[in-house]
PDB file of C-alpha atoms and ligand atoms in Angstrom:
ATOM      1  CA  UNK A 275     -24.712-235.860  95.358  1.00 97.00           C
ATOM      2  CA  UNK A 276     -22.611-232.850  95.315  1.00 98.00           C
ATOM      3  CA  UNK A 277     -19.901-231.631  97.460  1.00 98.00           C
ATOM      4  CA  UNK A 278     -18.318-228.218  97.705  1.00 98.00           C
ATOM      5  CA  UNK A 279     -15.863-227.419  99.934  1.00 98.00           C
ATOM      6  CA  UNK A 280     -16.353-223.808 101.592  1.00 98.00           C
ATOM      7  CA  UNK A 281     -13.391-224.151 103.785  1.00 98.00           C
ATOM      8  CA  UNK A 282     -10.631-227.072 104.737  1.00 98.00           C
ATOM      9  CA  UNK A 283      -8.285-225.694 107.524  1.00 97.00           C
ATOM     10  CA  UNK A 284      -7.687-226.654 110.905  1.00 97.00           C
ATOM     11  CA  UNK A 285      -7.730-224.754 114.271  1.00 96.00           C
ATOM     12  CA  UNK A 286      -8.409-221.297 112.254  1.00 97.00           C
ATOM     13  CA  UNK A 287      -8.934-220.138 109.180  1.00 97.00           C
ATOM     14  CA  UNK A 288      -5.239-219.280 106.654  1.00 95.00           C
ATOM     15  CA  UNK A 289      -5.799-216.252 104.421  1.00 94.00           C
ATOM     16  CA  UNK A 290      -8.173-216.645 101.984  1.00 92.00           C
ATOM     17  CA  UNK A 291      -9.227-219.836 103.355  1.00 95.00           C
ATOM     18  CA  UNK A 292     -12.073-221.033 106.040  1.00 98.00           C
ATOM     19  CA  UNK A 293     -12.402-223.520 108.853  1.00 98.00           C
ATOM     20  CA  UNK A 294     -14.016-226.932 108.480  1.00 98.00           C
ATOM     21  CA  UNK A 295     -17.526-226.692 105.964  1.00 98.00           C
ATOM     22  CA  UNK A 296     -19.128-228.380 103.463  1.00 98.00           C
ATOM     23  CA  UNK A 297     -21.981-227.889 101.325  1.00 98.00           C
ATOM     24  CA  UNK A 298     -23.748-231.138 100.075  1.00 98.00           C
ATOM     25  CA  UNK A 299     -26.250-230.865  97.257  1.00 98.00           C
ATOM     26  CA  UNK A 300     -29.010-233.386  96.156  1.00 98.00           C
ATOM     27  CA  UNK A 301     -32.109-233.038  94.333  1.00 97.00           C
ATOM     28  CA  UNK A 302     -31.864-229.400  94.971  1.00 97.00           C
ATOM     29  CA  UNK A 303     -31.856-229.735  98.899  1.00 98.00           C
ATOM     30  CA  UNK A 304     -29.153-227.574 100.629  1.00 98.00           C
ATOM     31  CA  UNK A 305     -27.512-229.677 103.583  1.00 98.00           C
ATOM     32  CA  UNK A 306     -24.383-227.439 105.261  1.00 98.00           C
ATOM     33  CA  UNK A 307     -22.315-229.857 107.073  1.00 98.00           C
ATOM     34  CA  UNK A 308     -19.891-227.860 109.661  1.00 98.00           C
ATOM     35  CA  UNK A 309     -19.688-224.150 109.558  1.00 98.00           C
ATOM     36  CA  UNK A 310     -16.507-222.793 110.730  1.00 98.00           C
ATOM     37  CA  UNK A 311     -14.731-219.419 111.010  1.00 98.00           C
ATOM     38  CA  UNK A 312     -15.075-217.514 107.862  1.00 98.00           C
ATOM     39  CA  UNK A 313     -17.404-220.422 105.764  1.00 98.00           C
ATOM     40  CA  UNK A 314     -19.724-218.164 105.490  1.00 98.00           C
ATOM     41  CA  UNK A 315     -18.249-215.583 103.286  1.00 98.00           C
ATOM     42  CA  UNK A 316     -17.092-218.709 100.399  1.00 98.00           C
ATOM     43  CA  UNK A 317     -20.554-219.770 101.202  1.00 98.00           C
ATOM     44  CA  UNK A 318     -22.051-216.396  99.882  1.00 98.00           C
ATOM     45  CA  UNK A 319     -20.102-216.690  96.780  1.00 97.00           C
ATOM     46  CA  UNK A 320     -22.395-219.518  95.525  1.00 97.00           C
ATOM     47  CA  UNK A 321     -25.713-219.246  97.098  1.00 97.00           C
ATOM     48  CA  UNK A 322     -27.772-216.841  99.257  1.00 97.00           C
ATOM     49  CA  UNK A 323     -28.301-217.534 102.620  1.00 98.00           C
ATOM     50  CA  UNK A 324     -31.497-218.058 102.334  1.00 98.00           C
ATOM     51  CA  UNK A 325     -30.963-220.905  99.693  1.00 98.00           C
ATOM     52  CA  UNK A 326     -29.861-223.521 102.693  1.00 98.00           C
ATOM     53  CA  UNK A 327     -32.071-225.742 103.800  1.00 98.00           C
ATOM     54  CA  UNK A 328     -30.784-227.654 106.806  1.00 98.00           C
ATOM     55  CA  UNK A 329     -27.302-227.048 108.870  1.00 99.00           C
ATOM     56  CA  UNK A 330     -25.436-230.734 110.689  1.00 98.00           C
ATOM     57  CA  UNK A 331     -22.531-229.841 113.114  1.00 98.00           C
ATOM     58  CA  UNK A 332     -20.241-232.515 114.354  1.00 98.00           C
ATOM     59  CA  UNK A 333     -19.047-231.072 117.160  1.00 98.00           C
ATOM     60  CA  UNK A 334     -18.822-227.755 119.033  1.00 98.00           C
ATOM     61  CA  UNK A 335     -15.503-226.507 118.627  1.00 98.00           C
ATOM     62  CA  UNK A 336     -15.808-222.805 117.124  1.00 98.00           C
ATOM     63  CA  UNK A 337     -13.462-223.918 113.746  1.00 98.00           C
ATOM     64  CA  UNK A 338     -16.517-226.354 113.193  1.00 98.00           C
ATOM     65  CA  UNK A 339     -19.658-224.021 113.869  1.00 98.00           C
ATOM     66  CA  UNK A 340     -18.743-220.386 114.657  1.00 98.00           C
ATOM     67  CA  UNK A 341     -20.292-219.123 111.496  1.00 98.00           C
ATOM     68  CA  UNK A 342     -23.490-220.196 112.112  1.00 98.00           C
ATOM     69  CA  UNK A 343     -23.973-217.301 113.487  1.00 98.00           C
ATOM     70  CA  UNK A 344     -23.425-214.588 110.450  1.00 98.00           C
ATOM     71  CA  UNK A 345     -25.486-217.843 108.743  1.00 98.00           C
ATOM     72  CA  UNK A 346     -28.285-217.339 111.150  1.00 98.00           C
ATOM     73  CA  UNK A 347     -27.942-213.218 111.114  1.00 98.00           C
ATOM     74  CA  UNK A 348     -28.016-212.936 107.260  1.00 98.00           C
ATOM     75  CA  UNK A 349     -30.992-215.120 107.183  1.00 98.00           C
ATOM     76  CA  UNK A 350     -32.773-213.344 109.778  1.00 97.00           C
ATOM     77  CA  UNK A 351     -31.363-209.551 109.256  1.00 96.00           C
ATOM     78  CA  UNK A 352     -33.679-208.798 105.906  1.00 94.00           C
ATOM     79  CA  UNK A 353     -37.213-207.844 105.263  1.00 93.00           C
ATOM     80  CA  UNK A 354     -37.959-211.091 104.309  1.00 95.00           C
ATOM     81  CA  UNK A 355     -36.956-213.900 106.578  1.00 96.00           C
ATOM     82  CA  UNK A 356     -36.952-217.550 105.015  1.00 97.00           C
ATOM     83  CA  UNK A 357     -38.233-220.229 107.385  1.00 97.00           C
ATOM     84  CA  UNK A 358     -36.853-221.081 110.656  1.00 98.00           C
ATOM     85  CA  UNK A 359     -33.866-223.107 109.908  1.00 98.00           C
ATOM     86  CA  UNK A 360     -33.790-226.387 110.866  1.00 98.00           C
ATOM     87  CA  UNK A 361     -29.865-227.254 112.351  1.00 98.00           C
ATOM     88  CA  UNK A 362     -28.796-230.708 113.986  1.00 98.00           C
ATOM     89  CA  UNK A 363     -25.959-231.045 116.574  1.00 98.00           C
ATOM     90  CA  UNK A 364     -25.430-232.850 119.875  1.00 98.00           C
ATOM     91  CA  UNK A 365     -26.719-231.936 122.832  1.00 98.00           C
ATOM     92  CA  UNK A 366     -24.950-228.769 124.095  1.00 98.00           C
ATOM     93  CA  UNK A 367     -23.009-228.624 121.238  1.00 98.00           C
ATOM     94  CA  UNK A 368     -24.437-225.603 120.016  1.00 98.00           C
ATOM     95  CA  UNK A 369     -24.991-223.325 123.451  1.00 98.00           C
ATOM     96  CA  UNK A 370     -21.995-220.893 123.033  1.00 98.00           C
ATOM     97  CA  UNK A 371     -22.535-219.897 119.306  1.00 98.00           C
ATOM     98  CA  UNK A 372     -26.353-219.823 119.794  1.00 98.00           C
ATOM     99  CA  UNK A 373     -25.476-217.309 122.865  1.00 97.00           C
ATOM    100  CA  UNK A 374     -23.251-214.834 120.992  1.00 97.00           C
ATOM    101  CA  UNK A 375     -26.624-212.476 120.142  1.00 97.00           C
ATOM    102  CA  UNK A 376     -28.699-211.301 122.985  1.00 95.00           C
ATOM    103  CA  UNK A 377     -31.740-213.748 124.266  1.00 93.00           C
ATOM    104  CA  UNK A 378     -34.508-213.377 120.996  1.00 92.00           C
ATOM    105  CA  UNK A 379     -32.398-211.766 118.600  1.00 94.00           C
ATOM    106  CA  UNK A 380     -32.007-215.270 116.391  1.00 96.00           C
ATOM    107  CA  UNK A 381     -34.737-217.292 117.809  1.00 94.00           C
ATOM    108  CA  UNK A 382     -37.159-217.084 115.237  1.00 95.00           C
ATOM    109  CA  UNK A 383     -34.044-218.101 112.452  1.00 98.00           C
ATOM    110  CA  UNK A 384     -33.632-221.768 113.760  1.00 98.00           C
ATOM    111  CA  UNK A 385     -34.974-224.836 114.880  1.00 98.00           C
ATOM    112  CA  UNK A 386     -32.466-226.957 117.012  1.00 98.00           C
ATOM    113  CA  UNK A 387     -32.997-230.842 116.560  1.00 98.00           C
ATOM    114  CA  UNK A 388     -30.519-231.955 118.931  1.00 98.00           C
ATOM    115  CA  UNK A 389     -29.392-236.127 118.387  1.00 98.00           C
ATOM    116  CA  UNK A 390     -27.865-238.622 120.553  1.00 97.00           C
ATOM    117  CA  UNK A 391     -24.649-240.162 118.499  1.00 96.00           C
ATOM    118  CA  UNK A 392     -25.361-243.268 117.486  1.00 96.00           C
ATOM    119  CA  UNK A 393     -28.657-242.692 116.046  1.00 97.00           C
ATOM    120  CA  UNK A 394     -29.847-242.465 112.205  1.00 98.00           C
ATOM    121  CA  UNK A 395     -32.636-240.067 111.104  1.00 98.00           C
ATOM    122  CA  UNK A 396     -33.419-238.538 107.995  1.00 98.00           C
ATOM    123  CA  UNK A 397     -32.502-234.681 106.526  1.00 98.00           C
ATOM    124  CA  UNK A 398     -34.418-233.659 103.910  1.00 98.00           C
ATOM    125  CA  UNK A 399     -33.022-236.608 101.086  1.00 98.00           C
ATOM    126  CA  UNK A 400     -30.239-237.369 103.073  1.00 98.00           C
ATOM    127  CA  UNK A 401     -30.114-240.565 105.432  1.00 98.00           C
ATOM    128  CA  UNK A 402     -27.938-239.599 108.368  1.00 98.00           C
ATOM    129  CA  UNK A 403     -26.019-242.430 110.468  1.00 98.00           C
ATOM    130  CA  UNK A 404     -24.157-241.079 113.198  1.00 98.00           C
ATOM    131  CA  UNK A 405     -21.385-242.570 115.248  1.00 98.00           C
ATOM    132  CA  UNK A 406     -19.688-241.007 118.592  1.00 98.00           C
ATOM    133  CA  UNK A 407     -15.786-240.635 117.387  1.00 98.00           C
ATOM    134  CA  UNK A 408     -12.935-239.996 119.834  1.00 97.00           C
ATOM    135  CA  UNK A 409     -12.568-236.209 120.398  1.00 98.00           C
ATOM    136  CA  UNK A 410     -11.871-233.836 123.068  1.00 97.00           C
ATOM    137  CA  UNK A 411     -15.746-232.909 123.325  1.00 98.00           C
ATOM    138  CA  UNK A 412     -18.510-235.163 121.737  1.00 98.00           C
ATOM    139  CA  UNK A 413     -17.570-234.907 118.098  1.00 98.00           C
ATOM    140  CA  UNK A 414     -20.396-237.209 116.191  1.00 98.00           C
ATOM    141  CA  UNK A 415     -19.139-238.474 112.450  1.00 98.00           C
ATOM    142  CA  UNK A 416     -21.576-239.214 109.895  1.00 98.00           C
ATOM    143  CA  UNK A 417     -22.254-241.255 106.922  1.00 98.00           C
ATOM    144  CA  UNK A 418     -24.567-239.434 104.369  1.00 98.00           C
ATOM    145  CA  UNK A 419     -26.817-241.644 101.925  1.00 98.00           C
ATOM    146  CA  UNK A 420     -28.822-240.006  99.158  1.00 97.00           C
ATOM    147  CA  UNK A 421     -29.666-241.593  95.586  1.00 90.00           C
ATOM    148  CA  UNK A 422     -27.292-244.795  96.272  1.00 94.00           C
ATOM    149  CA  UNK A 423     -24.141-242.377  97.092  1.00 98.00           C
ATOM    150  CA  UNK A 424     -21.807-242.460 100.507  1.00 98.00           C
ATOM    151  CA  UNK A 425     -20.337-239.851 101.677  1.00 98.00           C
ATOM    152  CA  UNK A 426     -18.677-240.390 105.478  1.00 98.00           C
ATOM    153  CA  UNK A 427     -16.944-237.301 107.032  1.00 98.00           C
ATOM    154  CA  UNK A 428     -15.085-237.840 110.451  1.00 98.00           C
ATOM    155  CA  UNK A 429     -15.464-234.754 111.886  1.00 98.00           C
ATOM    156  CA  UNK A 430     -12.809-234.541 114.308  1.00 98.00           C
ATOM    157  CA  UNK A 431     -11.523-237.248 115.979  1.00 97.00           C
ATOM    158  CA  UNK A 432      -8.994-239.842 117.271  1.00 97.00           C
ATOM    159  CA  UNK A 433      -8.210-243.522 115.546  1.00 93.00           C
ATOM    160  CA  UNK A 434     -11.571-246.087 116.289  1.00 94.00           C
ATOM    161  CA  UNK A 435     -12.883-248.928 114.517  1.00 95.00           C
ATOM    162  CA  UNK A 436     -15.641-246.716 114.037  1.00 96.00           C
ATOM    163  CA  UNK A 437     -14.022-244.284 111.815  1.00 96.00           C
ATOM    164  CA  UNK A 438     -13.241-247.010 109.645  1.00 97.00           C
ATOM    165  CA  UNK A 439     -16.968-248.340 109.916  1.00 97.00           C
ATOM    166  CA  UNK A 440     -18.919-245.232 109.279  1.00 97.00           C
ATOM    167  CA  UNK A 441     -16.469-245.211 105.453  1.00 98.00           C
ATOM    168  CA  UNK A 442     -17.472-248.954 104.606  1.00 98.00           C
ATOM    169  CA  UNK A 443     -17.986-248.933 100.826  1.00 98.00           C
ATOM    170  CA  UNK A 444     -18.280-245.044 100.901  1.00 98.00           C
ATOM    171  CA  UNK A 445     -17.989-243.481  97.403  1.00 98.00           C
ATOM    172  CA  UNK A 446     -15.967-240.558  99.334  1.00 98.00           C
ATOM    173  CA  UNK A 447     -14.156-239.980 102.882  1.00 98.00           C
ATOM    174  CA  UNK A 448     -14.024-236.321 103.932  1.00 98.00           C
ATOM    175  CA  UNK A 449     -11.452-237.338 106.603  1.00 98.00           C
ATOM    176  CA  UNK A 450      -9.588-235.051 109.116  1.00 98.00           C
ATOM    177  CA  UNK A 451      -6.086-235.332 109.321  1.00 98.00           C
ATOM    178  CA  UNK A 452      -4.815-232.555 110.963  1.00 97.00           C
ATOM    179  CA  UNK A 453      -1.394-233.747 111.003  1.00 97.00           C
ATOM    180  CA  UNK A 454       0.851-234.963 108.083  1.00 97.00           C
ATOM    181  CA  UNK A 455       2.792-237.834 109.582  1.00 96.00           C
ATOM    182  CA  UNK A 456       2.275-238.221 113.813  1.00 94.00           C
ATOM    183  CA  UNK A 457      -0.474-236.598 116.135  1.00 95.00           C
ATOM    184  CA  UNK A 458       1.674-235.219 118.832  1.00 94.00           C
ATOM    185  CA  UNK A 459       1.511-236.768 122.356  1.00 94.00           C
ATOM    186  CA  UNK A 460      -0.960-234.417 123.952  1.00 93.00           C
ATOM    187  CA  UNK A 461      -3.822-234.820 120.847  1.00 93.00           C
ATOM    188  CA  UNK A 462      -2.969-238.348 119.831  1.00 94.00           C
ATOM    189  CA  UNK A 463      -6.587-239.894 121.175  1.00 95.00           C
ATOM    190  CA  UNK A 464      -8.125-236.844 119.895  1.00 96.00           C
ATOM    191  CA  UNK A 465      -6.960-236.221 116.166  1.00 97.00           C
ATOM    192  CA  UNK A 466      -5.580-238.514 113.563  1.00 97.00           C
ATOM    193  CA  UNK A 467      -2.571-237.830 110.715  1.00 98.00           C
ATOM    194  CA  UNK A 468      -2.796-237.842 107.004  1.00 98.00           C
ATOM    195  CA  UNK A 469      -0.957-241.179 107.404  1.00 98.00           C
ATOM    196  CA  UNK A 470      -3.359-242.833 109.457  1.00 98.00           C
ATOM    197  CA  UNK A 471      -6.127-241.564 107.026  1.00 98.00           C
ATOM    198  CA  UNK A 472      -4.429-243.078 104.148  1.00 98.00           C
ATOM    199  CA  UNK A 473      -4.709-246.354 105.822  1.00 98.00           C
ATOM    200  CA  UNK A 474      -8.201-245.812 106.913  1.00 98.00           C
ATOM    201  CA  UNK A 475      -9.502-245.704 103.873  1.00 98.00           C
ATOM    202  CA  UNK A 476      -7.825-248.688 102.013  1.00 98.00           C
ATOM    203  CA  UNK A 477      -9.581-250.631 105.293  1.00 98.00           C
ATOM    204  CA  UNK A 478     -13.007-249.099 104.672  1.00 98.00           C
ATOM    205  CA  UNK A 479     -12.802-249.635 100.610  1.00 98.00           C
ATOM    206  CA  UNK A 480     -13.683-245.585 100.177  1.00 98.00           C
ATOM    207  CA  UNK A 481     -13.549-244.955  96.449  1.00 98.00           C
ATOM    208  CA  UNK A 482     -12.147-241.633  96.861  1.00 98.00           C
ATOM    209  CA  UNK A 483     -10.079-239.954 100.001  1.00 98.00           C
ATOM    210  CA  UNK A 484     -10.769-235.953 101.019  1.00 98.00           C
ATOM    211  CA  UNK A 485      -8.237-235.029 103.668  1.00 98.00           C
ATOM    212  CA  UNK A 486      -9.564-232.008 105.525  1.00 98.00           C
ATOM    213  CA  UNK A 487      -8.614-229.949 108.548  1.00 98.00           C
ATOM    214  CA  UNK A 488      -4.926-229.713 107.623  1.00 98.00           C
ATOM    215  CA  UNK A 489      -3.441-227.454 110.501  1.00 95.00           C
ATOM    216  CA  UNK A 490      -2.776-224.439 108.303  1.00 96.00           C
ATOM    217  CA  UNK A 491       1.015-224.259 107.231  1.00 95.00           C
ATOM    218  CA  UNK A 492       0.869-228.125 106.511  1.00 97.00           C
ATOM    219  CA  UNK A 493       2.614-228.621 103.325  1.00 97.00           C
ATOM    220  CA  UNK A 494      -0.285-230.066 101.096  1.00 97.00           C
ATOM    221  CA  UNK A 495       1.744-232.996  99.198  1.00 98.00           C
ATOM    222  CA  UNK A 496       3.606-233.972 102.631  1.00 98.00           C
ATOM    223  CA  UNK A 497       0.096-234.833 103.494  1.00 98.00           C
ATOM    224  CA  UNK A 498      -1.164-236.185 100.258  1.00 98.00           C
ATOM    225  CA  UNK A 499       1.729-238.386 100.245  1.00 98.00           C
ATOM    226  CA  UNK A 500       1.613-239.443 103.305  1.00 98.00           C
ATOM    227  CA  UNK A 501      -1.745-240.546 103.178  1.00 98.00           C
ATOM    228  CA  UNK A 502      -0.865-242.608  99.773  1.00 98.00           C
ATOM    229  CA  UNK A 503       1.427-244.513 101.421  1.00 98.00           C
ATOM    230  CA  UNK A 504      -1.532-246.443 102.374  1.00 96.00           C
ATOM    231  CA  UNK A 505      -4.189-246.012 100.247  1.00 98.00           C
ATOM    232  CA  UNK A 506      -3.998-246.596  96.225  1.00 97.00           C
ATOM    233  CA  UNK A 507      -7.445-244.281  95.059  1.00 97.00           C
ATOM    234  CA  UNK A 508      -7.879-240.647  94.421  1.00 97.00           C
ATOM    235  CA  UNK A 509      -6.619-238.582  97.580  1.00 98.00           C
ATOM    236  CA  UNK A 510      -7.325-234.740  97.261  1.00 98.00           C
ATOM    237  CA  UNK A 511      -7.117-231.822  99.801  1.00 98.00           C
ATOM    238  CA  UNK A 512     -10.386-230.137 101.077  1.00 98.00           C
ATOM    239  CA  UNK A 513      -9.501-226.706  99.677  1.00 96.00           C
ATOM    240  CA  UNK A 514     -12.320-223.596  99.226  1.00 96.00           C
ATOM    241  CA  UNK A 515     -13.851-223.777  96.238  1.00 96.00           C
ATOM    242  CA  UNK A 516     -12.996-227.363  95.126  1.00 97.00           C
ATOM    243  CA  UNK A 517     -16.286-229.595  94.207  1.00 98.00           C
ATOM    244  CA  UNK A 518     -16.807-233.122  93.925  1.00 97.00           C
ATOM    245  CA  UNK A 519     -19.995-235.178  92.110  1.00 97.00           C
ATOM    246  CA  UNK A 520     -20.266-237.871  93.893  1.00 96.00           C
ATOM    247  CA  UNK A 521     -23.254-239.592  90.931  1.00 85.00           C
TER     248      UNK A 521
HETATM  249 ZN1   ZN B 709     -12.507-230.191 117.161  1.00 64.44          ZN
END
């Protein structure tokens, strides 16, 4: 299994960076997890559009799928239109992106599978287990299983048991920590620190920690650090451009 990261930042994208998005790779199937504002563009710099083969959101904040639309425009905007493209979110999650065209203009580029959180189901090679995590609006994080590899990503959310769950054993947590050391007052059931993180995943035994959704202007090794003050493995920052082989 393959990650890329197309884009790490929280809130909105820093210059020459991108909002939360993630390309996973495996036997040459094409899974975008999260598309937010400007993955697209870092997407295009490795693969057409029409290369991707199935699109998971966690949640519907726009820093997590806004650029599904230029995804669903480039796709559908040529002579010769790939297949309808199948894309997975939560109920709802979805409506206000997939509204931004007028009624018909994208229809034919997408096929909506909307889940309930808590359920597993399969994408192409990947087995998908899903788990409702604390956020503002239904944010669903997800543990990924494809030729004996874990990957967990968090999306966004607030400390739970279940964070910690959905990263048992994982070979790699993607795991939001928008802030280095404390979540202010006002997000604190909603979004977790690099600190807490860092804990996190010495609990859950991940082999390898991927803090993502830094708010931008977060110094990088303030975070890093933080998050090694509780965990001993690998801890990198989900930067564009940046890959990991997870076999
Ligand atoms: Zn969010």
């Amino acid at each position: 299994m393959l990650l890329t990261i197309l884009g790490g930042c929280g809130a909105w994208p820093a210059a020459g960076q991108a909002c939360s998005g993630y390309l996973v790779e495996h036997d040459g199937f094409r899974l975008l997890v999260d598309l937010g504002h400007a993955t697209v563009p870092r997407l295009l710099e490795r693969v057409g559009a029409d290369q991707i083969d199935a699109v998971f959101i966690s949640h519907g904040h726009p820093d997590h799928c806004a650029d599904l639309n230029p995804l669903l425009r480039a796709r559908t905007m040529r002579d010769d239109p790939p297949a309808a493209l199948p894309v997975y979110s939560l109920p709802g999650a979805l409506d206000a992106v997939l509204a931004l065209d007028r009624p018909g203009v994208l229809t034919d580029a997408y096929v909506l599978h909307e889940f309930t959180a808590g359920s597993g189901f399969d994408i192409g090679p990947f087995r998908m287990q899903t788990r409702l995590l604390p956020h503002s609006i239904p944010n669903a994080g997800i543990r990924l299983t494809a030729g004996e590899r874990v990957l967990a990503y968090t999306g966004d959310s607030g400390p739970s048991p279940d964070r910690v769950e959905l990263a048992r054993g994982a070979d790699l947590l993607l795991a939001e920590a928008t802030h280095v050391e404390r979540v202010p007052e006002v997000s604190r059931r909603y979004l977790t620190s690099a600190r807490q993180a860092g804990r996190q995943a010495r609990e859950a035994d991940a082999g390898h920690l991927v803090l993502t959704h830094l708010q931008p202007g977060t110094d990088a090794s303030a975070a890093r650090a933080a998050a090694g003050a509780g965990y001993d493995g690998e801890i990198g920052i989900a930067t564009s451009g940046l890959s990991f082989d997870l076999s």
